[in-house]
Tab-separated table of C-alpha atoms in Angstrom:
chain	number	residue	atom	x	y	z
A	23	MET	CA	82.000	141.437	22.322
A	24	ASN	CA	81.324	137.976	23.723
A	25	THR	CA	82.731	137.276	27.106
A	26	ARG	CA	83.657	133.901	28.276
A	27	SER	CA	82.874	132.879	31.621
A	28	ARG	CA	86.155	132.326	33.756
A	29	THR	CA	86.364	129.652	36.327
A	30	THR	CA	88.595	130.142	39.373
A	31	PRO	CA	90.759	126.835	39.630
A	32	ALA	CA	90.030	124.806	43.013
A	33	THR	CA	92.560	125.420	45.631
A	34	ALA	CA	94.284	122.090	46.293
A	35	ALA	CA	93.916	120.728	49.970
A	36	PRO	CA	97.072	120.922	51.950
A	37	ALA	CA	98.783	117.684	52.314
A	38	PRO	CA	98.456	116.166	55.895
A	39	ALA	CA	101.600	116.768	58.011
A	40	PRO	CA	103.597	113.652	58.566
A	41	GLU	CA	103.222	112.117	61.963
A	42	SER	CA	105.987	112.612	64.222
A	43	PRO	CA	108.012	109.514	65.444
A	44	TRP	CA	108.789	111.700	68.585
A	45	SER	CA	106.480	111.706	71.506
A	46	THR	CA	104.992	115.004	72.806
A	47	PRO	CA	106.451	116.664	76.094
A	48	ALA	CA	103.384	115.481	77.936
A	49	GLN	CA	104.014	111.838	76.730
A	50	ARG	CA	107.676	112.223	77.610
A	51	ALA	CA	106.809	113.438	81.129
A	52	GLN	CA	104.507	110.566	81.739
A	53	GLN	CA	106.843	107.961	80.384
A	54	ARG	CA	109.586	109.179	82.651
A	55	GLN	CA	107.081	109.258	85.544
A	56	ARG	CA	106.413	105.639	84.850
A	57	LYS	CA	110.059	104.752	84.771
A	58	HIS	CA	110.773	106.603	87.886
A	59	GLU	CA	108.206	104.641	89.714
A	60	ALA	CA	109.402	101.340	88.191
A	61	VAL	CA	112.903	102.212	89.624
A	62	LEU	CA	111.228	102.931	93.017
A	63	GLN	CA	109.107	99.643	93.112
A	64	ALA	CA	112.300	97.548	92.075
A	65	ALA	CA	114.416	99.308	94.598
A	66	ALA	CA	111.854	98.796	97.366
A	67	ARG	CA	111.471	94.869	96.657
A	68	LEU	CA	115.276	94.336	96.663
A	69	PHE	CA	115.747	96.561	99.879
A	70	ASN	CA	113.140	94.419	101.603
A	71	GLU	CA	114.490	91.129	100.361
A	72	LYS	CA	118.256	91.734	100.661
A	73	GLY	CA	118.544	94.619	102.855
A	74	PHE	CA	119.613	98.288	102.040
A	75	HIS	CA	123.337	97.961	102.523
A	76	ALA	CA	123.370	94.740	100.585
A	77	THR	CA	121.625	96.144	97.461
A	78	SER	CA	123.556	98.074	95.033
A	79	LEU	CA	122.512	100.450	92.107
A	80	ASP	CA	123.913	97.682	89.916
A	81	ASP	CA	121.388	95.221	91.343
A	82	ILE	CA	118.556	97.603	90.713
A	83	ALA	CA	119.620	98.196	87.216
A	84	GLN	CA	119.885	94.439	86.522
A	85	GLN	CA	116.345	93.990	87.802
A	86	LEU	CA	114.922	96.412	85.203
A	87	HIS	CA	117.304	95.337	82.516
A	88	VAL	CA	119.019	98.610	82.138
A	89	THR	CA	122.440	99.939	82.649
A	90	LYS	CA	123.539	101.701	85.791
A	91	PRO	CA	124.052	105.073	84.276
A	92	THR	CA	120.496	104.864	82.950
A	93	LEU	CA	119.291	104.915	86.426
A	94	TYR	CA	120.797	108.467	87.073
A	95	TYR	CA	118.169	109.893	84.583
A	96	TYR	CA	115.739	109.027	87.167
A	97	VAL	CA	117.161	109.015	90.748
A	98	ARG	CA	120.255	110.732	92.253
A	99	SER	CA	121.404	108.096	94.525
A	100	LYS	CA	120.581	104.914	96.826
A	101	ASP	CA	119.802	107.188	99.621
A	102	ASP	CA	117.355	109.274	97.386
A	103	ILE	CA	115.539	105.936	96.463
A	104	LEU	CA	115.175	104.897	100.031
A	105	LEU	CA	113.919	108.428	100.901
A	106	GLU	CA	111.329	108.327	98.204
A	107	CYS	CA	110.124	104.885	99.023
A	108	VAL	CA	109.692	105.565	102.733
A	109	ARG	CA	108.189	109.197	102.026
A	110	THR	CA	105.625	107.555	99.564
A	111	ALA	CA	104.440	105.075	102.278
A	112	LEU	CA	104.119	107.481	105.169
A	113	GLY	CA	102.464	110.143	102.864
A	114	LEU	CA	99.949	107.668	101.778
A	115	MET	CA	99.339	106.542	105.335
A	116	GLN	CA	98.780	110.251	106.234
A	117	ARG	CA	96.365	111.067	103.395
A	118	GLU	CA	94.320	107.874	104.136
A	119	ILE	CA	94.079	108.795	107.798
A	120	GLN	CA	93.111	112.148	107.039
A	121	ALA	CA	90.236	110.930	104.745
A	122	VAL	CA	89.052	108.715	107.491
A	123	ARG	CA	89.041	111.564	109.945
A	124	LYS	CA	87.358	113.963	107.285
A	125	ALA	CA	84.497	111.407	106.756
A	126	GLY	CA	83.650	111.585	110.603
A	127	GLY	CA	81.586	109.031	112.539
A	128	ARG	CA	82.265	107.513	115.911
A	129	ALA	CA	85.616	107.646	117.209
A	130	PRO	CA	86.040	103.732	117.682
A	131	ASP	CA	84.897	103.239	114.177
A	132	GLN	CA	87.513	105.685	112.885
A	133	LEU	CA	90.144	103.951	115.189
A	134	VAL	CA	89.522	100.703	113.383
A	135	ALA	CA	89.488	102.356	110.046
A	136	CYS	CA	92.869	104.036	110.743
A	137	MET	CA	94.456	100.950	112.222
A	138	ARG	CA	93.281	98.990	109.045
A	139	VAL	CA	94.952	101.540	106.737
A	140	TYR	CA	98.161	101.284	108.706
A	141	ALA	CA	98.228	97.419	108.593
A	142	LEU	CA	97.562	97.322	105.073
A	143	ILE	CA	100.160	99.697	103.888
A	144	VAL	CA	102.847	97.901	105.855
A	145	THR	CA	102.239	94.959	103.745
A	146	GLN	CA	103.112	96.756	100.517
A	147	GLU	CA	106.705	97.170	99.163
A	148	PHE	CA	106.882	100.763	100.059
A	149	GLY	CA	105.351	100.307	103.780
A	150	LYS	CA	107.717	97.276	104.202
A	151	CYS	CA	110.600	99.682	103.650
A	152	VAL	CA	109.340	101.945	106.432
A	153	ILE	CA	109.575	98.856	108.929
A	154	ARG	CA	112.423	96.768	107.546
A	155	ILE	CA	114.651	99.375	106.592
A	156	GLY	CA	113.498	102.355	108.274
A	157	GLU	CA	115.518	105.778	108.485
A	158	ASP	CA	118.659	104.707	110.105
A	159	PRO	CA	120.805	104.407	106.812
A	160	LEU	CA	119.732	108.005	105.747
A	161	PRO	CA	121.723	111.205	106.531
A	162	ALA	CA	120.652	113.274	109.536
A	163	PRO	CA	118.652	116.044	107.707
A	164	LEU	CA	116.571	113.425	105.727
A	165	ARG	CA	115.790	111.372	108.944
A	166	LYS	CA	114.486	114.517	110.471
A	167	GLU	CA	111.958	114.997	107.615
A	168	LEU	CA	110.795	111.312	108.001
A	169	ARG	CA	110.457	111.665	111.747
A	170	ARG	CA	108.118	114.668	111.288
A	171	LEU	CA	105.828	112.532	109.028
A	172	LYS	CA	105.976	109.728	111.429
A	173	ALA	CA	104.970	112.145	114.222
A	174	GLY	CA	102.140	113.289	112.401
A	175	ILE	CA	100.496	109.744	112.190
A	176	ASP	CA	101.288	108.875	116.015
A	177	LEU	CA	99.628	112.337	116.762
A	178	GLU	CA	96.373	111.321	114.959
A	179	PHE	CA	96.228	108.070	116.773
A	180	ARG	CA	96.607	109.646	120.090
A	181	ARG	CA	93.840	112.040	119.295
A	182	LEU	CA	91.646	109.267	118.287
A	183	LEU	CA	92.276	107.295	121.422
A	184	GLN	CA	91.567	110.388	123.461
A	185	GLU	CA	88.204	110.688	121.762
A	186	CYS	CA	87.386	107.076	122.299
A	187	ILE	CA	88.135	107.471	126.061
A	188	ARG	CA	85.748	110.617	126.165
A	189	GLU	CA	83.074	108.601	124.414
A	190	GLY	CA	83.611	105.594	126.854
A	191	ALA	CA	84.320	103.298	124.080
A	192	ILE	CA	87.699	102.011	125.519
A	193	VAL	CA	89.107	101.734	128.959
A	194	ASP	CA	90.819	104.836	130.536
A	195	CYS	CA	94.490	104.657	129.471
A	196	ASP	CA	97.449	106.838	128.514
A	197	PRO	CA	96.759	107.683	124.887
A	198	LYS	CA	100.575	108.206	123.965
A	199	LEU	CA	101.577	104.653	125.491
A	200	ALA	CA	98.444	103.097	123.722
A	201	ALA	CA	99.200	104.742	120.306
A	202	PHE	CA	102.924	103.267	120.825
A	203	VAL	CA	101.544	99.823	121.502
A	204	LEU	CA	99.048	99.721	118.708
A	205	ALA	CA	101.412	101.283	115.950
A	206	GLY	CA	104.189	98.877	117.212
A	207	ALA	CA	102.187	95.883	116.749
A	208	LEU	CA	100.759	96.806	113.579
A	209	SER	CA	104.234	97.906	112.225
A	210	TRP	CA	105.404	94.297	113.079
A	211	ILE	CA	103.275	92.903	110.492
A	212	GLY	CA	105.580	94.606	107.857
A	213	ARG	CA	108.423	92.401	109.072
A	214	TRP	CA	106.831	88.858	108.911
A	215	TYR	CA	104.360	89.287	106.205
A	216	ARG	CA	104.858	87.148	103.019
A	217	GLU	CA	102.848	87.472	99.781
A	218	ASP	CA	102.713	83.636	99.600
A	219	GLY	CA	101.363	83.118	102.978
A	220	GLU	CA	97.980	81.683	103.776
A	221	LEU	CA	96.128	84.834	104.862
A	222	THR	CA	95.447	88.158	102.687
A	223	PRO	CA	96.565	91.475	103.927
A	224	GLU	CA	92.826	92.208	104.588
A	225	GLN	CA	92.467	89.156	106.640
A	226	ILE	CA	95.695	89.772	108.481
A	227	ALA	CA	94.589	93.285	109.085
A	228	ASP	CA	91.034	92.263	110.631
A	229	GLN	CA	92.459	89.488	112.893
A	230	ALA	CA	95.327	91.820	114.068
A	231	ILE	CA	92.984	94.591	115.015
A	232	GLY	CA	90.312	92.313	116.718
A	233	LEU	CA	93.283	90.855	118.930
A	234	LEU	CA	94.487	94.303	119.735
A	235	LEU	CA	91.175	95.794	120.621
A	236	ASN	CA	89.484	92.792	122.152
A	237	GLY	CA	92.496	91.056	123.716
A	238	VAL	CA	93.274	87.170	123.618
A	239	LEU	CA	91.807	86.213	126.969
A	240	LYS	CA	88.243	84.731	126.911
A	241	ARG	CA	85.956	86.407	129.153
A	242	PRO	CA	83.623	84.546	131.177
A	243	ASP	CA	80.016	84.311	130.177
A	244	PRO	CA	77.787	86.684	132.171
A	245	PRO	CA	75.801	84.898	134.896
A	246	GLN	CA	72.196	84.019	133.720
A	247	ALA	CA	69.113	84.389	135.915
A	248	PRO	CA	67.630	81.025	136.722
A	249	PRO	CA	64.536	80.150	134.537
A	250	VAL	CA	61.235	80.879	136.077
A	251	ALA	CA	59.030	77.815	136.321
A	252	SER	CA	55.778	78.100	134.404
A	253	GLY	CA	52.746	78.809	136.555
A	254	ALA	CA	54.856	80.137	139.363
A	255	ARG	CA	53.361	83.150	141.089
A	256	LYS	CA	55.177	86.406	141.758
A	257	LYS	CA	55.561	87.377	145.527
A	258	ARG	CA	53.749	90.439	146.549
A	259	ALA	CA	55.714	92.916	148.558
A	260	PRO	CA	54.365	93.067	152.046
């Protein structure tokens, strides 16, 4: 009996799944983080321009073109916003100073690098919040956290100044007082700095550090030895 070859019909490829119009959990988390940061940036700018008490959540919402209830998806309160702004600036300052210390080098070079970090951060919106608004509007428990962060930065400057004294790089002084003076002077940049000013943050930092470490008084030139006349003979010791 003749047999006929049978062919197996080809299996049809499955149709591609339709692309979902909804974002993935990772994408949603990333979008939420970006919006959260936008809320903080807008709030910090308004806090610095108008003051903390004069800025409302409605003002922040209007700046972002959203409704006030929308803000509550990303922040809990105005106090919470200020806390995050100040905490962000102090945390960045602490990390940058620790990076300088970890890199090592001569103590005076580290001191200059840390002062520059400090000066540059207080020209940024979050850094200006630390200087212009501070911790006073916050409840006592939150103020305690921020003071702990500030104390850590102050301690690093004291240690650096002590190392500079041991290396003979600066005059013998009280490291605690010197740290207060340096940080206080650099902090004040955050109050008067303007983005439309003539100097960039880097130029301001460099000039401020130069004035703080070298002073403003012009030092007299060291006395010079009188020129020796050509052909003059040296006197021999008797």
